[in-house]
XYZ file of C-alpha atoms in Angstrom:
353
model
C 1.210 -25.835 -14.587
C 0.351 -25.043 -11.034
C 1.000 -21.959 -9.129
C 3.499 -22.522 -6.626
C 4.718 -19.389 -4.791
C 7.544 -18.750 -2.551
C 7.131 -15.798 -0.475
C 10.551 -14.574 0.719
C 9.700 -12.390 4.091
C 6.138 -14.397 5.129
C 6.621 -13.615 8.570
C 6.104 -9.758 7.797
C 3.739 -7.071 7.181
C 3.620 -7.835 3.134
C 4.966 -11.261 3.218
C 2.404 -12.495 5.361
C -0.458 -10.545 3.610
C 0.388 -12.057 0.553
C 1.046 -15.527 2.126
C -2.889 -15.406 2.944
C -3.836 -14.113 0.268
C -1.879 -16.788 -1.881
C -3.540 -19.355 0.442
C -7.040 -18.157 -0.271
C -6.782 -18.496 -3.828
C -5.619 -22.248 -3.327
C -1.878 -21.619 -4.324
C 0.897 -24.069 -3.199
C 2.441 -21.407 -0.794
C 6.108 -21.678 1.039
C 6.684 -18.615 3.388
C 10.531 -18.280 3.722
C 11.851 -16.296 7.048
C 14.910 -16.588 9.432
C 12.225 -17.509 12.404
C 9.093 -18.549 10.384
C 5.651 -18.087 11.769
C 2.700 -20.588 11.519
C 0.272 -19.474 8.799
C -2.904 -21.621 7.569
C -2.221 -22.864 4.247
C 1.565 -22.024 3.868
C 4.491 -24.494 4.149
C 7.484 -22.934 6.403
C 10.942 -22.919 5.196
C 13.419 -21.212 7.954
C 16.760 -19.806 6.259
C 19.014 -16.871 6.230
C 19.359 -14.673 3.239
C 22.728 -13.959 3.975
C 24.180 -17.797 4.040
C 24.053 -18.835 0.090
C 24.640 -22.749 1.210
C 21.854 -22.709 3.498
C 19.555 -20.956 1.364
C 20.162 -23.633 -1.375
C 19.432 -26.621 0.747
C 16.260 -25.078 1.743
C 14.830 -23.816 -1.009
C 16.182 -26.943 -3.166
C 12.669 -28.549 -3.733
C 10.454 -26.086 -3.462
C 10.486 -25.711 -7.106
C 8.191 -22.376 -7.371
C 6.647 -20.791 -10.185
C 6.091 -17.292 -8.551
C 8.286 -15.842 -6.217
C 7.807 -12.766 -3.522
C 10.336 -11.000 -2.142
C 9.753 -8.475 0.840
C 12.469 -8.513 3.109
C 15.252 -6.129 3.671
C 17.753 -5.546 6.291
C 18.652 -2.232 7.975
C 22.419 -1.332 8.344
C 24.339 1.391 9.745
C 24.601 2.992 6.315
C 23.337 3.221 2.828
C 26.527 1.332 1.532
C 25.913 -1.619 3.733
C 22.441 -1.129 2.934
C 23.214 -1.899 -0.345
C 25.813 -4.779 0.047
C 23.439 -6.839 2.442
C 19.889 -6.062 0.549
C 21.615 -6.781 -2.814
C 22.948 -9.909 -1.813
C 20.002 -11.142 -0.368
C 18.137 -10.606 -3.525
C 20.947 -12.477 -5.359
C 21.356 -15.170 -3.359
C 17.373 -15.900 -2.836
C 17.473 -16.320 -7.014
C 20.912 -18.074 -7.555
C 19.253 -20.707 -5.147
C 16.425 -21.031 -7.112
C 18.098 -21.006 -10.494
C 18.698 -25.123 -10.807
C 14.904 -25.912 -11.306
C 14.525 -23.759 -13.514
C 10.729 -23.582 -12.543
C 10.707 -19.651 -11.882
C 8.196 -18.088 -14.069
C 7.893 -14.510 -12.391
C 9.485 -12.798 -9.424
C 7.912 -9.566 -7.952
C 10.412 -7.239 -5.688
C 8.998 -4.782 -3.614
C 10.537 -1.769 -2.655
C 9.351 1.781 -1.979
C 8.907 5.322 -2.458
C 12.589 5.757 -0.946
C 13.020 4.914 -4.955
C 11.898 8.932 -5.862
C 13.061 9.957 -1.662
C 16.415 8.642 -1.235
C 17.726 6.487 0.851
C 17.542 7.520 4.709
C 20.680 9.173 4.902
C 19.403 11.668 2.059
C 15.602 11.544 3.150
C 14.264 13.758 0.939
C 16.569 16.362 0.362
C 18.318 17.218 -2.555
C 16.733 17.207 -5.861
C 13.281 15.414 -5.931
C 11.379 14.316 -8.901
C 7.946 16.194 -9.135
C 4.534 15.313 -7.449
C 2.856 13.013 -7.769
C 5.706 10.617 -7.901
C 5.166 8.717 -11.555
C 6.899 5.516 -12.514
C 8.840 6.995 -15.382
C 10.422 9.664 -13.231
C 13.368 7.131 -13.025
C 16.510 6.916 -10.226
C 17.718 9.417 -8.404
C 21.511 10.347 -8.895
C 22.589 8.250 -5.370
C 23.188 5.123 -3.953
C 20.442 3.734 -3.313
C 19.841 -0.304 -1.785
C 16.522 -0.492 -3.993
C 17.740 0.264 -7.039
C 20.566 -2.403 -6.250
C 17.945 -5.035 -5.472
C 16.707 -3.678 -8.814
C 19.814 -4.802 -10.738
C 19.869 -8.033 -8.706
C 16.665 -9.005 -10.477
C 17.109 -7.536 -13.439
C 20.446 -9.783 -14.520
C 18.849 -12.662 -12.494
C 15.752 -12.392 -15.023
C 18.063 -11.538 -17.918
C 19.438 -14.668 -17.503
C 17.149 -17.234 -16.467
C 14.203 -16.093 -18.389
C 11.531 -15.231 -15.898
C 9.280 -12.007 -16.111
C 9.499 -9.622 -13.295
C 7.667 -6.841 -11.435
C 8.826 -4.354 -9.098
C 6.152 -2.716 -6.470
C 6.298 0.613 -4.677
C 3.998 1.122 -1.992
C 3.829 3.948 0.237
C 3.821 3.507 3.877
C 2.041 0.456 4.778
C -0.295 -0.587 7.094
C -0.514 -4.085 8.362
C -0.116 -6.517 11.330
C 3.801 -8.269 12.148
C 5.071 -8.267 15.294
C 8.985 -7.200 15.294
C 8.806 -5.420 11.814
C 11.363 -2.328 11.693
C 8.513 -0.549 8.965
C 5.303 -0.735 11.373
C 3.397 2.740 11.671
C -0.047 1.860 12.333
C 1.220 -0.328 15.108
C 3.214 2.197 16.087
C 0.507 4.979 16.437
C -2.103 2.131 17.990
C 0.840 1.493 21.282
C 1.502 5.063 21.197
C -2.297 6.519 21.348
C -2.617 3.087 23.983
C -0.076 4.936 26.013
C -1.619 8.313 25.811
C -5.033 7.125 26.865
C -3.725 4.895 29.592
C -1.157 8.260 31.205
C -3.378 10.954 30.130
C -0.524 12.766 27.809
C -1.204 14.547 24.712
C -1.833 12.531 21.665
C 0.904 14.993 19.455
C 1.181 14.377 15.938
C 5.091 13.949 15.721
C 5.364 15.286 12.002
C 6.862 17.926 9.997
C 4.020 20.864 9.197
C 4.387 20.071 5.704
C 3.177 16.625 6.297
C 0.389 18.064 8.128
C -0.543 20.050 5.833
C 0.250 18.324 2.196
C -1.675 15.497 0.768
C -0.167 12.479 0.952
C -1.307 8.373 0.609
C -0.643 5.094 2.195
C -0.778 1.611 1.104
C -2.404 -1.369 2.761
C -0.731 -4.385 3.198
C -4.027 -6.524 1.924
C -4.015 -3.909 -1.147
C -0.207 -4.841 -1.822
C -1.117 -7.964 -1.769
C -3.288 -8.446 -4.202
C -0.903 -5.869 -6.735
C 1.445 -8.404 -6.220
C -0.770 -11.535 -7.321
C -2.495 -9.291 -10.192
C 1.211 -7.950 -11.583
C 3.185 -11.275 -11.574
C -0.549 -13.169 -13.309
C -1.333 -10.498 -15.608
C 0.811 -10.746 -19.139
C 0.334 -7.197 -19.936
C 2.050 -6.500 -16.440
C 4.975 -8.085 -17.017
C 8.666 -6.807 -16.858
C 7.203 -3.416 -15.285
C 7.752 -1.053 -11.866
C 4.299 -0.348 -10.150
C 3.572 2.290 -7.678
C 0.933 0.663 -5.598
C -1.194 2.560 -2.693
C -4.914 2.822 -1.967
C -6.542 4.841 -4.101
C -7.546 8.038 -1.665
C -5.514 11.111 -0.638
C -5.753 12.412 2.591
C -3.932 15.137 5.024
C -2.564 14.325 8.579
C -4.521 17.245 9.810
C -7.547 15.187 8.974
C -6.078 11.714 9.365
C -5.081 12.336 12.985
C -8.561 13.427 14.478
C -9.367 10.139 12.978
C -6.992 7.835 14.873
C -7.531 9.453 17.922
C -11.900 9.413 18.169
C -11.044 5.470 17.313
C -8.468 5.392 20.615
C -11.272 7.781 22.479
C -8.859 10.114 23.021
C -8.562 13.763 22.134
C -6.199 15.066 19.089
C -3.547 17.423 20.882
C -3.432 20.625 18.485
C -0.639 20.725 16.247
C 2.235 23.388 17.194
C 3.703 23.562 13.873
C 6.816 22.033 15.285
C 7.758 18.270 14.783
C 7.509 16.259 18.178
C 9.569 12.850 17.389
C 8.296 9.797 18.564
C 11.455 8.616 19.219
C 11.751 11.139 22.051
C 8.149 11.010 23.079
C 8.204 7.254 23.483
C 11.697 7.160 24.858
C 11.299 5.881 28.276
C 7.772 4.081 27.670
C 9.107 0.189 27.889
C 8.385 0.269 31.704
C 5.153 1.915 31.505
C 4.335 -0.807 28.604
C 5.683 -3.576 30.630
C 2.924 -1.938 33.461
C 0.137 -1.990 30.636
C 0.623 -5.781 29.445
C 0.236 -6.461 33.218
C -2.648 -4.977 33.394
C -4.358 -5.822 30.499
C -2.806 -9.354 29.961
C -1.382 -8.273 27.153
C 0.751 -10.711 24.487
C 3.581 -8.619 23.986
C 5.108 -6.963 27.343
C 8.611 -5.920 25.027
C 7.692 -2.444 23.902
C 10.788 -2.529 20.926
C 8.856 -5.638 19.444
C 5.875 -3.411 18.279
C 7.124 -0.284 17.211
C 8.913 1.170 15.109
C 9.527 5.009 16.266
C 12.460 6.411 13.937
C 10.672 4.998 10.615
C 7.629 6.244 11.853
C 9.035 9.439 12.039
C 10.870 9.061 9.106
C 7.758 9.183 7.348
C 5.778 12.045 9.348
C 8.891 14.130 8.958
C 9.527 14.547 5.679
C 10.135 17.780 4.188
C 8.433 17.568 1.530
C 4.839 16.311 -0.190
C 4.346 12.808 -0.676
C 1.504 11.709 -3.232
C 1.415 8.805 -6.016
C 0.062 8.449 -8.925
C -1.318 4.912 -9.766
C -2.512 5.553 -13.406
C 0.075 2.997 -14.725
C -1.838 -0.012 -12.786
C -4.813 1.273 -13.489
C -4.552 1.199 -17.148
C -3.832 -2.163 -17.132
C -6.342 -3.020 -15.378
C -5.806 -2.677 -11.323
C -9.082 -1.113 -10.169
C -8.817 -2.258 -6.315
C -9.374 0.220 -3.461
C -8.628 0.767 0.268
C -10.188 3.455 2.387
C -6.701 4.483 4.196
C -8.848 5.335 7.518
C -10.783 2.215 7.598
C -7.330 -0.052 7.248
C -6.402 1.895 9.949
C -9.035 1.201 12.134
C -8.899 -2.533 10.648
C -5.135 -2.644 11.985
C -6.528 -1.535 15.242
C -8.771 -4.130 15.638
C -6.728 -6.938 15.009
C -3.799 -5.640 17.512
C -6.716 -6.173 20.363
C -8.051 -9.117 19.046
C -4.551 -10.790 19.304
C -3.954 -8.722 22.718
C -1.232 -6.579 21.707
C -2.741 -3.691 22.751
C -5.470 -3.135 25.334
């Protein structure tokens, strides 16, 4: 039988690596997203998670063999977090469940599986470092491990194999994606050359000083074609990230000799982006002029609280990949270099200067 995948999410940072990717092997690829984006090689399908009836019509003869889901939704709080990611989960497979094609469906999620959700951001009781698979769920509500049980009955009863996939933070290219650091980082060092303020690192000192990993959306990608191909991967969580370990203290003189700009020294006291970059839409708006740039609307590029989120944790980050690499995941991603790759493409498509 063919490959056929649906990718739920294309127009994202994962669901549009992974669209390309698909494409590039010669898949049959249908991107699914509210406001769907043109992609070489990959059939659009425009629907909302949220409206079961209009989800079935769309999806009704697509028949896939592998489907992808990275979307999620944030809500005010962790309980409507769960209601609306849950359901979307449940109502992307009920609408897939009368062609009974579906032979594997990969979730991804995050390391908010061993953190918490955001109103519990790591506090509390944490599972040791390096986060491991086996470590399990947290004792709190959580939206992932709802989407969890979502595909978990789903696959109970249709019969499909599943994987689930938990990258770190990940780098990639989407314009209007609420999880977007390098993006982020590449308007805010863009503003710092272009004013002549300090480049600040806006993290916690533990995050400057800890070793910690990212994942790449092109690396996610290809953990999610190698998990839902590979038998021995089957019916399994993943972590996924690059393969290196690094510390902000290092990572940070790195972004900014790519900008040309000079690393402001670290205080030992968090400097939020969210209130660094609270009054730079006019100053963006200035810079598109200037540089005929694509994207004059400041909000649709970054992504300042989860960035944040991320550089102000509390405590070390690091994951251990030994599970996929046992079975047989050997792929690698410098985390500077995808960085710097991010980079690139933002001024090749003019979305930064």
């Amino acid at each position: 039988m063919s490959n056929r995948a649906l990718v739920v999410g294309a127009s994202g940072i994962i669901g549009s690596a992974t669209s390309r990717l698909l494409a590039e092997r010669q898949w049959s690829v249908a991107g699914l997203a509210r406001r769907p984006v043109a992609q070489a090689g990959v059939t659009p399908v425009a629907a909302d998670l949220l409206d079961p009836a209009a989800l079935s019509k769309a999806l009704g003869d697509l028949a896939p063999t592998h489907v992808y889901i990275a979307s999620w939704s944030r809500q005010t709080s962790e309980a409507e977090n769960i209601r609306v990611n849950a359901a979307m989960v449940r109502n992307v497979l009920d609408a897939l469940r009368p062609s009974g094609t579906v032979r594997h469906v990969a979730l991804v999620t995050g390391l908010k599986h061993y953190l918490g959700p955001f109103e519990a951001y790591g506090r509390g009781s944490l599972p040791q470092t390096p986060f491991r698979e086996e470590q399990g769920r947290l004792e709190v509500e959580n939206f992932y491990y709802a989407q969890e049980d979502e595909l978990f009955a789903a696959a109970a009863r249709d019969g499909f194999n599943w994987s689930v996939h938990r990258p770190h933070t990940i780098t990639g290219v989407a314009v209007g994606n609420a999880m977007n650091m390098a993006t982020t980082l590449a308007v805010y060092a863009s503003i710092c050359r272009f004013t002549g303020r300090p480049f600040r690192f806006p993290g916690s000192a533990v995050q400057w000083n800890s070793l910690t990993d990212m994942t790449d959306a092109r690396q996610l990608a290809r953990h999610l074609l190698w998990a839902s191909t590979t038998p021995a991967a089957a019916n399994e969580a993943f972590n996924v990230v690059n393969g290196d370990v690094f510390r902000w203290s290092w990572m940070w003189q790195r972004l900014a000799g790519w900008f040309g700009i000079e690393a402001a020294p670290f205080t030992g006291e968090p400097a939020p982006l969210e209130q660094q970059m609270a009054q730079d839409a006019a100053i963006w708006e200035d810079m598109a002029a200037k540089y005929a740039l694509a994207e004059p609307d400041i909000d649709r590029l970054i992504s300042p609280w989860h960035t944040d989120a991320d550089l102000g944790r509390p405590v070390e980050v690091v994951t251990d990949m030994s599970k996929s690499r046992r079975l047989g995941f050997l792929d690698y991603r410098a985390s500077d270099e995808a960085f710097f790759e991010v980079f690139a493409r933002l001024r090749e498509q003019r979305l930064i200067p």
